[in-house]
Coordinates of C-alpha atoms in Angstrom, one line a residue:
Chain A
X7 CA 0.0 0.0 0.0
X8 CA 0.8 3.6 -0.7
X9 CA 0.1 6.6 1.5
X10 CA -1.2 9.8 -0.1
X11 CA -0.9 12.9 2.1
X12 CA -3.6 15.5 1.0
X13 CA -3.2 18.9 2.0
X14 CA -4.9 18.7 5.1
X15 CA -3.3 15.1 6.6
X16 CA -2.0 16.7 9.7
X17 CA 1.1 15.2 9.8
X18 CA -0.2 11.5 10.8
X19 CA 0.9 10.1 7.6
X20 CA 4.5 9.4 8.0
X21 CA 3.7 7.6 11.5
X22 CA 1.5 5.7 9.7
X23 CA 3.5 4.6 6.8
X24 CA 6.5 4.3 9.3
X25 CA 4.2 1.8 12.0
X26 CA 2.8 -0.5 8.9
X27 CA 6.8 -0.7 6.7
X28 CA 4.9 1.3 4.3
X29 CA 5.8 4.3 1.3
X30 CA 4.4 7.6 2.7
X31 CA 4.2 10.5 -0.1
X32 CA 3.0 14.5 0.2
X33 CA 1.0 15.7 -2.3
X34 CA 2.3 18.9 -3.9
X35 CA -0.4 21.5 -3.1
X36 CA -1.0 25.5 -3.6
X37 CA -3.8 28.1 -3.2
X38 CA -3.9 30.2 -6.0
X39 CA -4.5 33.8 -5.7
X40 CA -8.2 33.6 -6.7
X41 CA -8.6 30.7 -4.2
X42 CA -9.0 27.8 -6.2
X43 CA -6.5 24.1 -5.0
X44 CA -3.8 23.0 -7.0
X45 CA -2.7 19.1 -6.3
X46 CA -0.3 16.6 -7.3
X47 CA 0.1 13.4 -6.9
X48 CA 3.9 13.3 -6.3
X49 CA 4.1 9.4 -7.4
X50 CA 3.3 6.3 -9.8
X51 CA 0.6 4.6 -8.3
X52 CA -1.0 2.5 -10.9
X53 CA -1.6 -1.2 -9.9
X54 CA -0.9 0.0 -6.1
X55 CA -3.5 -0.1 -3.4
X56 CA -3.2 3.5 -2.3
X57 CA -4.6 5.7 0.4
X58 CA -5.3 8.8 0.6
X59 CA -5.4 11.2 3.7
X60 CA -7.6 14.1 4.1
X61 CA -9.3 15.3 6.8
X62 CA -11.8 18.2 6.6
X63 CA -9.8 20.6 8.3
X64 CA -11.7 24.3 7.9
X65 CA -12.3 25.5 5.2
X66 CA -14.6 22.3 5.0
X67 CA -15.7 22.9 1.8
X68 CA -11.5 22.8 0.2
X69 CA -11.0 20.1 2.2
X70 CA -14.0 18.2 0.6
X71 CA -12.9 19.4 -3.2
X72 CA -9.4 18.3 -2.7
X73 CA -10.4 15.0 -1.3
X74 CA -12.7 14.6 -4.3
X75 CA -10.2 15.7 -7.0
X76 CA -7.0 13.6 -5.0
X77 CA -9.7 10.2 -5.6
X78 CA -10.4 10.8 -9.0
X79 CA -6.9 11.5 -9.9
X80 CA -5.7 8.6 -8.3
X81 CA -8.6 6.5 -10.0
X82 CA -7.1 7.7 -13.7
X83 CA -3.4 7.0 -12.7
X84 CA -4.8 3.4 -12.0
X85 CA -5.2 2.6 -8.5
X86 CA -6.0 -0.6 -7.7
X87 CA -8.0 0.4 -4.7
X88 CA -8.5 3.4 -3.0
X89 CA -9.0 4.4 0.8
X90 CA -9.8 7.4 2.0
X91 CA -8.3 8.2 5.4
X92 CA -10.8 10.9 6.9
X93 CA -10.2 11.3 10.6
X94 CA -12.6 14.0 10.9
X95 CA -15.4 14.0 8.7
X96 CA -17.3 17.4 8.7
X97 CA -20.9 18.2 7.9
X98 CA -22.0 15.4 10.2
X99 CA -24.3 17.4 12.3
X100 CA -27.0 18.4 9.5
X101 CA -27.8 14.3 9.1
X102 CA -31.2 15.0 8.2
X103 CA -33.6 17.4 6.9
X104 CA -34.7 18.6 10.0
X105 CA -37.1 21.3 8.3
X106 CA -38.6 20.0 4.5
X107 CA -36.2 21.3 1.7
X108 CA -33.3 21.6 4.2
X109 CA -30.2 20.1 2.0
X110 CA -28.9 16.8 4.0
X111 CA -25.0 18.0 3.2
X112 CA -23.3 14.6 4.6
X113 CA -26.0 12.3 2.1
X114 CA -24.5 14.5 -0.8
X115 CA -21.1 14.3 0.3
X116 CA -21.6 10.3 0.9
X117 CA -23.2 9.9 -2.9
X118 CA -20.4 11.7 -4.6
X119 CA -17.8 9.8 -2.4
X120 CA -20.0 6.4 -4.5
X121 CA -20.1 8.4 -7.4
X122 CA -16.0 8.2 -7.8
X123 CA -15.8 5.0 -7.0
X124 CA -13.4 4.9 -3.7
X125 CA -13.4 1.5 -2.3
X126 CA -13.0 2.1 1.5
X127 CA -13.3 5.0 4.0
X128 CA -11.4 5.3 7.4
X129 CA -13.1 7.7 9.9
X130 CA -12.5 8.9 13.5
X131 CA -15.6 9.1 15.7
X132 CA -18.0 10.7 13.6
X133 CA -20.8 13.1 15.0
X134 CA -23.4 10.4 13.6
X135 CA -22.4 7.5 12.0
X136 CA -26.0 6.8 10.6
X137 CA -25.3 8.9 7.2
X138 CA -22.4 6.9 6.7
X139 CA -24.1 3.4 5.8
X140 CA -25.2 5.0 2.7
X141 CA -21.3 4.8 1.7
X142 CA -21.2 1.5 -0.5
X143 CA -17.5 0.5 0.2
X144 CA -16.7 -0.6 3.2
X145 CA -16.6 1.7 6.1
X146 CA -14.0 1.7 9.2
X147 CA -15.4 3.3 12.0
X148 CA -12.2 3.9 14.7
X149 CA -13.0 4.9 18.3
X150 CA -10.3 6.7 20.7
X151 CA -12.1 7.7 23.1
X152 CA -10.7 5.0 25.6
X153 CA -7.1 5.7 24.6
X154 CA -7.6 9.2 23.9
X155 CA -9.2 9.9 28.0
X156 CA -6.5 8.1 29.7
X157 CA -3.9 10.1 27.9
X158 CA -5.5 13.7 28.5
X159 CA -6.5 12.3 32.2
X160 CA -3.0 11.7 33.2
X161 CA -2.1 12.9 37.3
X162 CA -6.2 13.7 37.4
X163 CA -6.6 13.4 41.5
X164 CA -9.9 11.8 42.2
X165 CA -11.3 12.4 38.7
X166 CA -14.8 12.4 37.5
X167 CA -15.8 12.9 34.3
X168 CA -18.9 15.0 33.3
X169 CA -20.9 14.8 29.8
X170 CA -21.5 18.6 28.9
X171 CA -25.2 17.3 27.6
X172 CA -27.0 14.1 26.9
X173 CA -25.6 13.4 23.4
X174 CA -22.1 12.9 25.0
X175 CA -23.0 10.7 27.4
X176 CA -21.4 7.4 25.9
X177 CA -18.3 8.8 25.0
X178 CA -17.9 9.8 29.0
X179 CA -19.3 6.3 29.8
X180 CA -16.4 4.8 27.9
X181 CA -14.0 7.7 29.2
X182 CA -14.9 7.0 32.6
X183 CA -14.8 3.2 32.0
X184 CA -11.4 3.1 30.7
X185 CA -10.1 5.9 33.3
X186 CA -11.3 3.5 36.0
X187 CA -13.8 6.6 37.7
X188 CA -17.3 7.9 37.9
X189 CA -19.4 10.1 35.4
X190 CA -22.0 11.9 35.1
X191 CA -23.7 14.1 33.0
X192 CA -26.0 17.4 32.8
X193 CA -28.9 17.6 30.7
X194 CA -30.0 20.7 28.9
X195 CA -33.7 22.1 27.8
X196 CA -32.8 24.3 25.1
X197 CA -35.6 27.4 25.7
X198 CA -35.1 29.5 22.6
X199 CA -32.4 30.2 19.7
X200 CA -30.0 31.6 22.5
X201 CA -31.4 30.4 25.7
X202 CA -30.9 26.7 27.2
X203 CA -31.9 25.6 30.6
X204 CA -30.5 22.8 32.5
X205 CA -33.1 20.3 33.1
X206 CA -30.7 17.4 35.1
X207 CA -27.6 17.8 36.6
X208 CA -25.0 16.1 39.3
X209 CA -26.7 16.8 42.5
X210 CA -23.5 15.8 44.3
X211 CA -20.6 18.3 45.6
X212 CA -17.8 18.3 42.8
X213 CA -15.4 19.4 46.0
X214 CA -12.0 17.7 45.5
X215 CA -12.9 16.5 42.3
X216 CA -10.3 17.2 39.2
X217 CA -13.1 17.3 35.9
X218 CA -12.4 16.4 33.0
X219 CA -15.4 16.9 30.6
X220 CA -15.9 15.1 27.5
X221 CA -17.3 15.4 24.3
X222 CA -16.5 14.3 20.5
X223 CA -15.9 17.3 19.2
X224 CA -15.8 21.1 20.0
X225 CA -16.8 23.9 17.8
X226 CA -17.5 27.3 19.2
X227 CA -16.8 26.0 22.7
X228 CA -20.2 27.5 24.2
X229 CA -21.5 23.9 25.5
X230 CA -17.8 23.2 27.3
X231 CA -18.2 26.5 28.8
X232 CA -21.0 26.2 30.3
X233 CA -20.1 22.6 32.0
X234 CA -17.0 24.4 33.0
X235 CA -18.9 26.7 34.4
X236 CA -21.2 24.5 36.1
X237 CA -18.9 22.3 37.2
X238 CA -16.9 25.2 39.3
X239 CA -19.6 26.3 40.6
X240 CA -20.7 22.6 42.1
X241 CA -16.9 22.9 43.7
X242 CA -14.8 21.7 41.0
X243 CA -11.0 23.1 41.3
X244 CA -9.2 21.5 38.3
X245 CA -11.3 21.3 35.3
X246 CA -10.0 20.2 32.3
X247 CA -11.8 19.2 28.5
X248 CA -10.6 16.2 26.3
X249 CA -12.3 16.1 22.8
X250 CA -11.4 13.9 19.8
X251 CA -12.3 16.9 17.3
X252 CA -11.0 20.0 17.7
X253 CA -12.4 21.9 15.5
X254 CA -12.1 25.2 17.7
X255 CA -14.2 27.8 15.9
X256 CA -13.4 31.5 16.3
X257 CA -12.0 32.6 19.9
X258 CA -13.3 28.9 20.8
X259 CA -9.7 28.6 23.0
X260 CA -9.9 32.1 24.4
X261 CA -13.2 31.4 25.8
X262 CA -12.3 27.6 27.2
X263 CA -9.5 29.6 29.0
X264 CA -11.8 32.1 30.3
X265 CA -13.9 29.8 31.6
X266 CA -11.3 28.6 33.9
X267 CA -10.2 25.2 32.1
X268 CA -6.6 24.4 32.7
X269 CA -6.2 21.6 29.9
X270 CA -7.4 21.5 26.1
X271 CA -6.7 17.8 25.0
X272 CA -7.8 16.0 22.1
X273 CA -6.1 14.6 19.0
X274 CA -4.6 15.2 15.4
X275 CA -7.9 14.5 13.5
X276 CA -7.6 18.5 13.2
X277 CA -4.5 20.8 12.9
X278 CA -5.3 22.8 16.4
X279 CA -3.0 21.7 19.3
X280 CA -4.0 21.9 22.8
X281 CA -2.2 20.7 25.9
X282 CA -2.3 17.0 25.3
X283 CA -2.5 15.7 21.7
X284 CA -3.3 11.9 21.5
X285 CA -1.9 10.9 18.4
X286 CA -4.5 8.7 16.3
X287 CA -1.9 7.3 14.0
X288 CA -1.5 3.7 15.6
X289 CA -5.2 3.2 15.4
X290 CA -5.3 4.1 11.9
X291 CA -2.8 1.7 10.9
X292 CA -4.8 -0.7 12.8
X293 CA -7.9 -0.4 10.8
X294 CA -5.6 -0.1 7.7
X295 CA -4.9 -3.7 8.3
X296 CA -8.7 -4.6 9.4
X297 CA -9.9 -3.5 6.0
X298 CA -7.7 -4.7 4.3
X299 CA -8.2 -8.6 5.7
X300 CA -12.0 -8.3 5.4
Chain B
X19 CA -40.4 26.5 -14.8
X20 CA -39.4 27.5 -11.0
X21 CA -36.1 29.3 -10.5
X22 CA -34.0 28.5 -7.5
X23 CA -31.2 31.2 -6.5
X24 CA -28.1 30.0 -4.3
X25 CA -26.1 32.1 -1.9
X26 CA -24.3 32.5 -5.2
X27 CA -26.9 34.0 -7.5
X28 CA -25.1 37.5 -7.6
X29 CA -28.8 39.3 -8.3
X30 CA -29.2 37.8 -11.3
X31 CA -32.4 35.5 -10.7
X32 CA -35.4 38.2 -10.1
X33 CA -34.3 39.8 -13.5
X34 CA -34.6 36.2 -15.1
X35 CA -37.8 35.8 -13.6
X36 CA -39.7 39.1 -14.8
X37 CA -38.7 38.1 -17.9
X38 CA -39.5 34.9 -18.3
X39 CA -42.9 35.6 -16.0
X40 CA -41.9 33.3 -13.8
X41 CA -41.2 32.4 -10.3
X42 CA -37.8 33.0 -8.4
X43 CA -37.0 31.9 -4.8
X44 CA -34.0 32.6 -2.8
X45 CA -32.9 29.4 -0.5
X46 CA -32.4 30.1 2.3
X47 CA -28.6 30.3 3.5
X48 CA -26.3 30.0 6.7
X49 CA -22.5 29.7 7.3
X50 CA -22.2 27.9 10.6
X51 CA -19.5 29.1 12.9
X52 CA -16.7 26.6 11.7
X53 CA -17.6 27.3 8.4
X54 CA -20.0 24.4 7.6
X55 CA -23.0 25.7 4.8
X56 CA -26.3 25.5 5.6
X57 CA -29.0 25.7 2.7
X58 CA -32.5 25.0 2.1
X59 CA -34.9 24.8 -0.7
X60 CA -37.4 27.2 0.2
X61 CA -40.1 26.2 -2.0
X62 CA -42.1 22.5 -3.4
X63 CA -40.9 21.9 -6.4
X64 CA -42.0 18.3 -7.0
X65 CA -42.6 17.5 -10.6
X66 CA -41.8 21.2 -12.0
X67 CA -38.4 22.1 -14.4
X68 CA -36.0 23.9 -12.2
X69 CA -33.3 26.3 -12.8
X70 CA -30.6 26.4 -9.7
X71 CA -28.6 29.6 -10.5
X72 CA -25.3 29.2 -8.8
X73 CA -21.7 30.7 -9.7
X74 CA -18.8 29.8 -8.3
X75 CA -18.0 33.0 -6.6
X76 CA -14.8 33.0 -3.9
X77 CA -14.5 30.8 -2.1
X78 CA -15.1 28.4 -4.9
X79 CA -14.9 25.5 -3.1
X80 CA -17.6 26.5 -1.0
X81 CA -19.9 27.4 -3.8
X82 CA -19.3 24.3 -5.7
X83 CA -19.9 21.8 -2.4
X84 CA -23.4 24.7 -2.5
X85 CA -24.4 23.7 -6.3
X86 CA -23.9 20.3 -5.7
X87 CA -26.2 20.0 -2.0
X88 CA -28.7 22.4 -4.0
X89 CA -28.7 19.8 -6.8
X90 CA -29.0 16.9 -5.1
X91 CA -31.6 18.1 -2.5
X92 CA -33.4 19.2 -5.4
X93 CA -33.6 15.6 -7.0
X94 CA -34.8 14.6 -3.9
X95 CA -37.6 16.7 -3.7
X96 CA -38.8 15.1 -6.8
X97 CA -37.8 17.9 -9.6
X98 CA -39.1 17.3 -13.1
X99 CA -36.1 18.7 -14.6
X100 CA -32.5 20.6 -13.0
X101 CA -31.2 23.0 -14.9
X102 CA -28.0 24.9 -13.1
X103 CA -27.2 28.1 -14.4
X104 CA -23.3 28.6 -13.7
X105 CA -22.7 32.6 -14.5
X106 CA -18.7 31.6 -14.0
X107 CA -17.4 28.3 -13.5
X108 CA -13.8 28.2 -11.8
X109 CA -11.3 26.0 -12.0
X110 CA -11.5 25.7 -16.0
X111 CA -7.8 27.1 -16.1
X112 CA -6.4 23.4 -15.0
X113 CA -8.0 21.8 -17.8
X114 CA -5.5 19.1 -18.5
X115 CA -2.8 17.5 -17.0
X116 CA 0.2 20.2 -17.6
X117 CA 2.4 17.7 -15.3
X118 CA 2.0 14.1 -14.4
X119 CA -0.2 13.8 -11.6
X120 CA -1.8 17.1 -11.5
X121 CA -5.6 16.8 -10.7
X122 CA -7.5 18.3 -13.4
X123 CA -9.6 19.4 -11.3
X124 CA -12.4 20.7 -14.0
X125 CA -12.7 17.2 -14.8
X126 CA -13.7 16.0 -11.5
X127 CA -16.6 19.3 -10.7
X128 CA -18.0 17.6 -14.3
X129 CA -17.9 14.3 -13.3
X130 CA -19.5 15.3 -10.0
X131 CA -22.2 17.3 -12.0
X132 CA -22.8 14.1 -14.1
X133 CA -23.1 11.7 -11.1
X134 CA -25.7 13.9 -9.6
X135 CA -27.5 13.4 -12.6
X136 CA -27.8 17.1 -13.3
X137 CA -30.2 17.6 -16.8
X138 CA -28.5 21.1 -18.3
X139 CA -25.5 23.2 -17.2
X140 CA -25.5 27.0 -18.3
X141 CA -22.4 29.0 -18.3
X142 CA -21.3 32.0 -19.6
X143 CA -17.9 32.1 -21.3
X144 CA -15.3 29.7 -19.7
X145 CA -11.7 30.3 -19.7
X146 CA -12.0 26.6 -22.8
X147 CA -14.9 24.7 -23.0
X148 CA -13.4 21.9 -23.9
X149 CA -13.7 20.3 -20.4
X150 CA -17.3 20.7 -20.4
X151 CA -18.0 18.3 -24.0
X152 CA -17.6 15.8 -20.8
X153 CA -21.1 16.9 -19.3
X154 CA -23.4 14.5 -20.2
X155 CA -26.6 16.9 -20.1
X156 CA -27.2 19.6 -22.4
X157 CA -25.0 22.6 -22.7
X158 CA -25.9 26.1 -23.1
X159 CA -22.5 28.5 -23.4
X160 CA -23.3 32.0 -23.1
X161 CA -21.0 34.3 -25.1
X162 CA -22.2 38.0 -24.0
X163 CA -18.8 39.4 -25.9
X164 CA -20.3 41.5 -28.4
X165 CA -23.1 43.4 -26.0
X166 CA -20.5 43.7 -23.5
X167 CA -18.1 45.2 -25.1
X168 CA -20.6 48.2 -26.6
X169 CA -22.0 48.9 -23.4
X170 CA -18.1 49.2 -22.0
X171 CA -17.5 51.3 -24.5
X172 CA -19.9 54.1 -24.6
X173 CA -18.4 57.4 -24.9
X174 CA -14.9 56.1 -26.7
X175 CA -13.5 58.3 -29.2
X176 CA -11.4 57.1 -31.7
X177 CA -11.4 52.8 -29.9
X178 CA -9.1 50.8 -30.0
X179 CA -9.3 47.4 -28.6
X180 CA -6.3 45.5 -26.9
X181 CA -6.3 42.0 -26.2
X182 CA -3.5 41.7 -23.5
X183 CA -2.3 38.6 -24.9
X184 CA -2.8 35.8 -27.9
X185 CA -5.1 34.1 -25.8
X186 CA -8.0 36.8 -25.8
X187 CA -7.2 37.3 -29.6
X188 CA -10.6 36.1 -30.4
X189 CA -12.4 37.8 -27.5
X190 CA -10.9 41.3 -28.4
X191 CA -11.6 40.3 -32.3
X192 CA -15.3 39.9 -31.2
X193 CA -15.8 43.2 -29.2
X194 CA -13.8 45.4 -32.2
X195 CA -16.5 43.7 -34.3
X196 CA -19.3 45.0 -32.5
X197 CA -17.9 48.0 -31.4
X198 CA -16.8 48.6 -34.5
X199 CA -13.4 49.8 -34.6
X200 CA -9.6 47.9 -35.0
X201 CA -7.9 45.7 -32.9
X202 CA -4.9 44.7 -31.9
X203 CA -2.5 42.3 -29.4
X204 CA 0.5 41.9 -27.4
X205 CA 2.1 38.0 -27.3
X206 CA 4.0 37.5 -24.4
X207 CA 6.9 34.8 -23.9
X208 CA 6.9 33.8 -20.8
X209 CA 10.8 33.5 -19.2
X210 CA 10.5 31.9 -15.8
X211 CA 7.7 32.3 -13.0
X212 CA 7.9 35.6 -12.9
X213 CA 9.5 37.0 -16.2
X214 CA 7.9 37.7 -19.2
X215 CA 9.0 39.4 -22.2
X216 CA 7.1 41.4 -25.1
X217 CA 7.1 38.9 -28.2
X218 CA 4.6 40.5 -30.9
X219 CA 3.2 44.1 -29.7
X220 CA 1.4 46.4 -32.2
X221 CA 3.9 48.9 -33.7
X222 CA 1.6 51.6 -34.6
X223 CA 1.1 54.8 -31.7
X224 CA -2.2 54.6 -29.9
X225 CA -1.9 58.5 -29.7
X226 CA -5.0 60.0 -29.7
X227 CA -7.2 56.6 -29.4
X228 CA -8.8 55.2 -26.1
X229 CA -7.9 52.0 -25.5
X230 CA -10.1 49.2 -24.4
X231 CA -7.9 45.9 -22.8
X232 CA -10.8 43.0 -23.2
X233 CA -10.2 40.2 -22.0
X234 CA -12.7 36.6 -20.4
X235 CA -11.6 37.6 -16.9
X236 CA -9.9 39.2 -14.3
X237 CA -8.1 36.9 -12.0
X238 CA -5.1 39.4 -9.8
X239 CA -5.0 41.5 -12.6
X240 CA -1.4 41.4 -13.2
X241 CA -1.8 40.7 -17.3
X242 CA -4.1 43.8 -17.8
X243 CA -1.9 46.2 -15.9
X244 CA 0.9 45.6 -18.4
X245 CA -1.1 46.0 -21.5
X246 CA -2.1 49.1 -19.6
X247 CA 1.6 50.3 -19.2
X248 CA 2.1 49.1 -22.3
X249 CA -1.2 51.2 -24.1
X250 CA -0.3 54.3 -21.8
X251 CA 3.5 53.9 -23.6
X252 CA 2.5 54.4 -27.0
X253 CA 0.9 57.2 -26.3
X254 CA -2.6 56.1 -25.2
X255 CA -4.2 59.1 -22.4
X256 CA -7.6 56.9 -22.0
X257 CA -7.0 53.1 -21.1
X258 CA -9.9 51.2 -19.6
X259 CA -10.5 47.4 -19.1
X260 CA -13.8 45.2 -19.9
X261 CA -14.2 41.7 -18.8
X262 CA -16.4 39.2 -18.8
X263 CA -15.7 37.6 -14.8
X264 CA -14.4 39.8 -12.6
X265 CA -12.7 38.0 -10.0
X266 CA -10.5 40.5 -8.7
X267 CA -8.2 38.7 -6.7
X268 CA -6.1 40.1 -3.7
X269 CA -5.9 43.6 -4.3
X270 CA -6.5 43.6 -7.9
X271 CA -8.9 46.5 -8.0
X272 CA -6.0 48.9 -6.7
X273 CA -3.3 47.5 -9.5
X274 CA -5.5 48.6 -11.9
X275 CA -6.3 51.6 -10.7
X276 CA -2.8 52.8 -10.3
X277 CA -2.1 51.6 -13.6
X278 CA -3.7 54.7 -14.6
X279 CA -7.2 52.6 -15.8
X280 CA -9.9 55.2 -15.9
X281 CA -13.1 52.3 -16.1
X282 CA -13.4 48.7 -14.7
X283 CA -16.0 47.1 -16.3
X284 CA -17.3 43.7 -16.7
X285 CA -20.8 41.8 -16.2
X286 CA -22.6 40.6 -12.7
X287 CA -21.9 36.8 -13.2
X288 CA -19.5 37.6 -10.2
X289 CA -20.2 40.0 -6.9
X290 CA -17.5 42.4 -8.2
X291 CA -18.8 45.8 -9.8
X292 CA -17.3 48.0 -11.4
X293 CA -17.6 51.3 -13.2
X294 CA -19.9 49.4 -15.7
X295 CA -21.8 46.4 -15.2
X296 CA -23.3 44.6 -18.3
X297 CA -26.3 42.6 -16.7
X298 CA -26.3 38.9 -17.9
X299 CA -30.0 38.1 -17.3
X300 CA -31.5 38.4 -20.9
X301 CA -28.7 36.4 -22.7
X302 CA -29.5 33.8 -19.4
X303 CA -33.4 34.2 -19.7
X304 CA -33.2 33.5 -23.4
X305 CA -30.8 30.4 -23.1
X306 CA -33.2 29.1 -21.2
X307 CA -35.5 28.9 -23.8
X308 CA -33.1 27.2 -26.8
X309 CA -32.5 24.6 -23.8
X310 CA -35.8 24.3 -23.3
X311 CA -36.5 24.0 -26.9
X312 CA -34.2 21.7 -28.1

């Protein structure tokens, strides 16, 4: 197998190629002045089982081109197969048409993924993982969390971790599993377009408690925030946030830090580098080898 | 028929509308905060024609990933017919593959379009066509050259039209026909990335005409403001520019203007205006109707 790193691979691809004995190359990339992506595909590939890595780093939208023109490409040099390595995969979170004529983005995305033919697709943790059975190839499905919350939770004094809202509650479930410690979660009534009340939340003290909370990914930050925030205020001293996406949005850090949160860990799906940066590579490799012995 | 105008429309679809007497609607449009779109058919449309007017404004990626949800969502909904009306379409400069392993990119968007099972594709004047004999609907290209280039040039005394290099020869042929007045060209060699020398340049002095530099479009403007030096060097006191998409990279605008070009003008199929704006809707409104026709 060949490794193909896309412009927005994050650096996992030579510990990748390094971990399985395997050719890592970089594509050769610009942004011309107008804005449109340039790519090359630095090497012959034709008969090779090749993948490709690209996550959608922001701008979503280039990341999604350049995957799409880095598969094609390598379908006309010949491929034999094609994976797509795609530790974060964006537009997860409009999964559905929530209101009629609302465009399902991931569906599209998904179809033209078919539409070119790629043969498999490696993703981290995705916000929903329904959309993704629509893919026809096979589909790798990694999970970090485990690995991810013992690394970030590392000399955490009587730690608990704490879901910032129902949806998370799994991932703390396995966090806390794994970490060998309690969770819990709050639950939140959303009111209005800017207003959300909390509905159920840890009746216990949080006094002497380090916090980590934990979620899949984090955007603008606001829902971490406010867990921070509730979290201080139940007694918590050390609070710290572990997320597998990092997407950090805006002044998304500046307003973690704000809230009083000591540690921003998470992982290399996404360029941004907190404290702690659990590196996904060995995982990836992994489920290299899974898909390719199916 | 129903007309459907992305985030992308650029004005253009209420015009079409009026003249056609038929109905327009805006989707409705968000960018999320990590830069995610958000769109939505705002109207049934099950079992009409549509028209999805869409061009690939900056970013192009973004509008692109917007023409494709639009068209998909729109099969969805159980459209008759989609037609998508492309003002400019980007990335038709890497048409073929210059260098091994370059994406051509072009090829990719039309493959997309194909896959998505999109019925007609109407553009106005891409950089070559030939990419788009791929499409697999009908085609409709829109050359507005001739109208253009009279409504530019209002109020010229003694024209003379400039093509800035060989490959507007034909452009600049077209607009001197219509205008009706002489034109000429520079041919450039090009040295290295950033040198180029004056090949072929039109001997005669342009004392005492005004000088109109045509060209398809306006990327960082960097070709026009030679011809301009060029024009202004032979004597030429009035110099202005007309193109068909005007991109205006960077800061494009200001090279013009301190080239000493008096008028920027060009057509709406991109947000840009200038001094003069040719509006596109009537040649649009009336391919619409060969399509429809044929």
């Amino acid at each position: 197998m060949i490794l193909i790193a896309g412009p927005s691979a994050n650096g996992i691809s030579e510990r990748i190629a390094e971990l399985r004995g395997e050719k890592s190359y970089s594509t050769a990339h610009k942004v011309f002045p107008d804005g449109e992506s340039y790519i090359k595909i630095p090497h012959e590939i034709a008969g090779e089982d090749i993948a490709i890595i690209q996550s959608t780093n922001t701008p979503q939208d280039k990341s999604l081109m350049e995957l799409f023109f880095m598969i094609d490409k390598a379908r006309n040099m010949g491929a034999k197969s094609i994976t797509a390595i795609v530790p974060y995969m964006g537009y997860m979170r409009q999964n559905k048409e929530f209101n009629e004529g609302e465009a399902v983005s991931i569906s599209t995305i998904i179809s033209i993924l078919n539409s070119l033919q790629l043969d498999n697709l490696i993703t981290i943790q995705p916000h929903k993982s329904g959309p993704l059975r629509a893919f026809k190839g096979k589909t790798a499905i990694v999970d970090v969390t485990g690995k991810m919350a013992v690394y970030a939770g590392a000399g955490m004094r009587n730690p608990l971790v704490l879901a910032p809202d129902k949806g998370a509650l799994e991932i703390a479930r396995k966090a806390a599993a794994s970490i060998g410690c309690a969770y819990t979660y709050i639950d939140k009534e959303r009111l209005n377009d800017t207003k959300v009340s909390i509905k159920h939340s840890p009746s216990e003290s949080m006094k002497g408690n380090d916090v980590m909370i934990i979620d899949d990914m984090i955007s603008t930050g606001g829902t971490i925030v406010q867990a921070a925030e509730f979290a201080k205020s139940r007694g918590a001293e050390n609070v710290r946030v572990a997320a597998v996406h990092l997407i950090m949005a805006g002044n998304a850090e500046e307003k973690l830090r704000n809230a009083g949160i000591s540690e921003i860990c998470g992982t290399n799906t996404l360029p941004f580098r907190g404290t702690k940066t659990f590196d996904i590579s060995e995982e990836i490799a992994k489920s290299l080898d899974e898909i390719k012995s199916e």
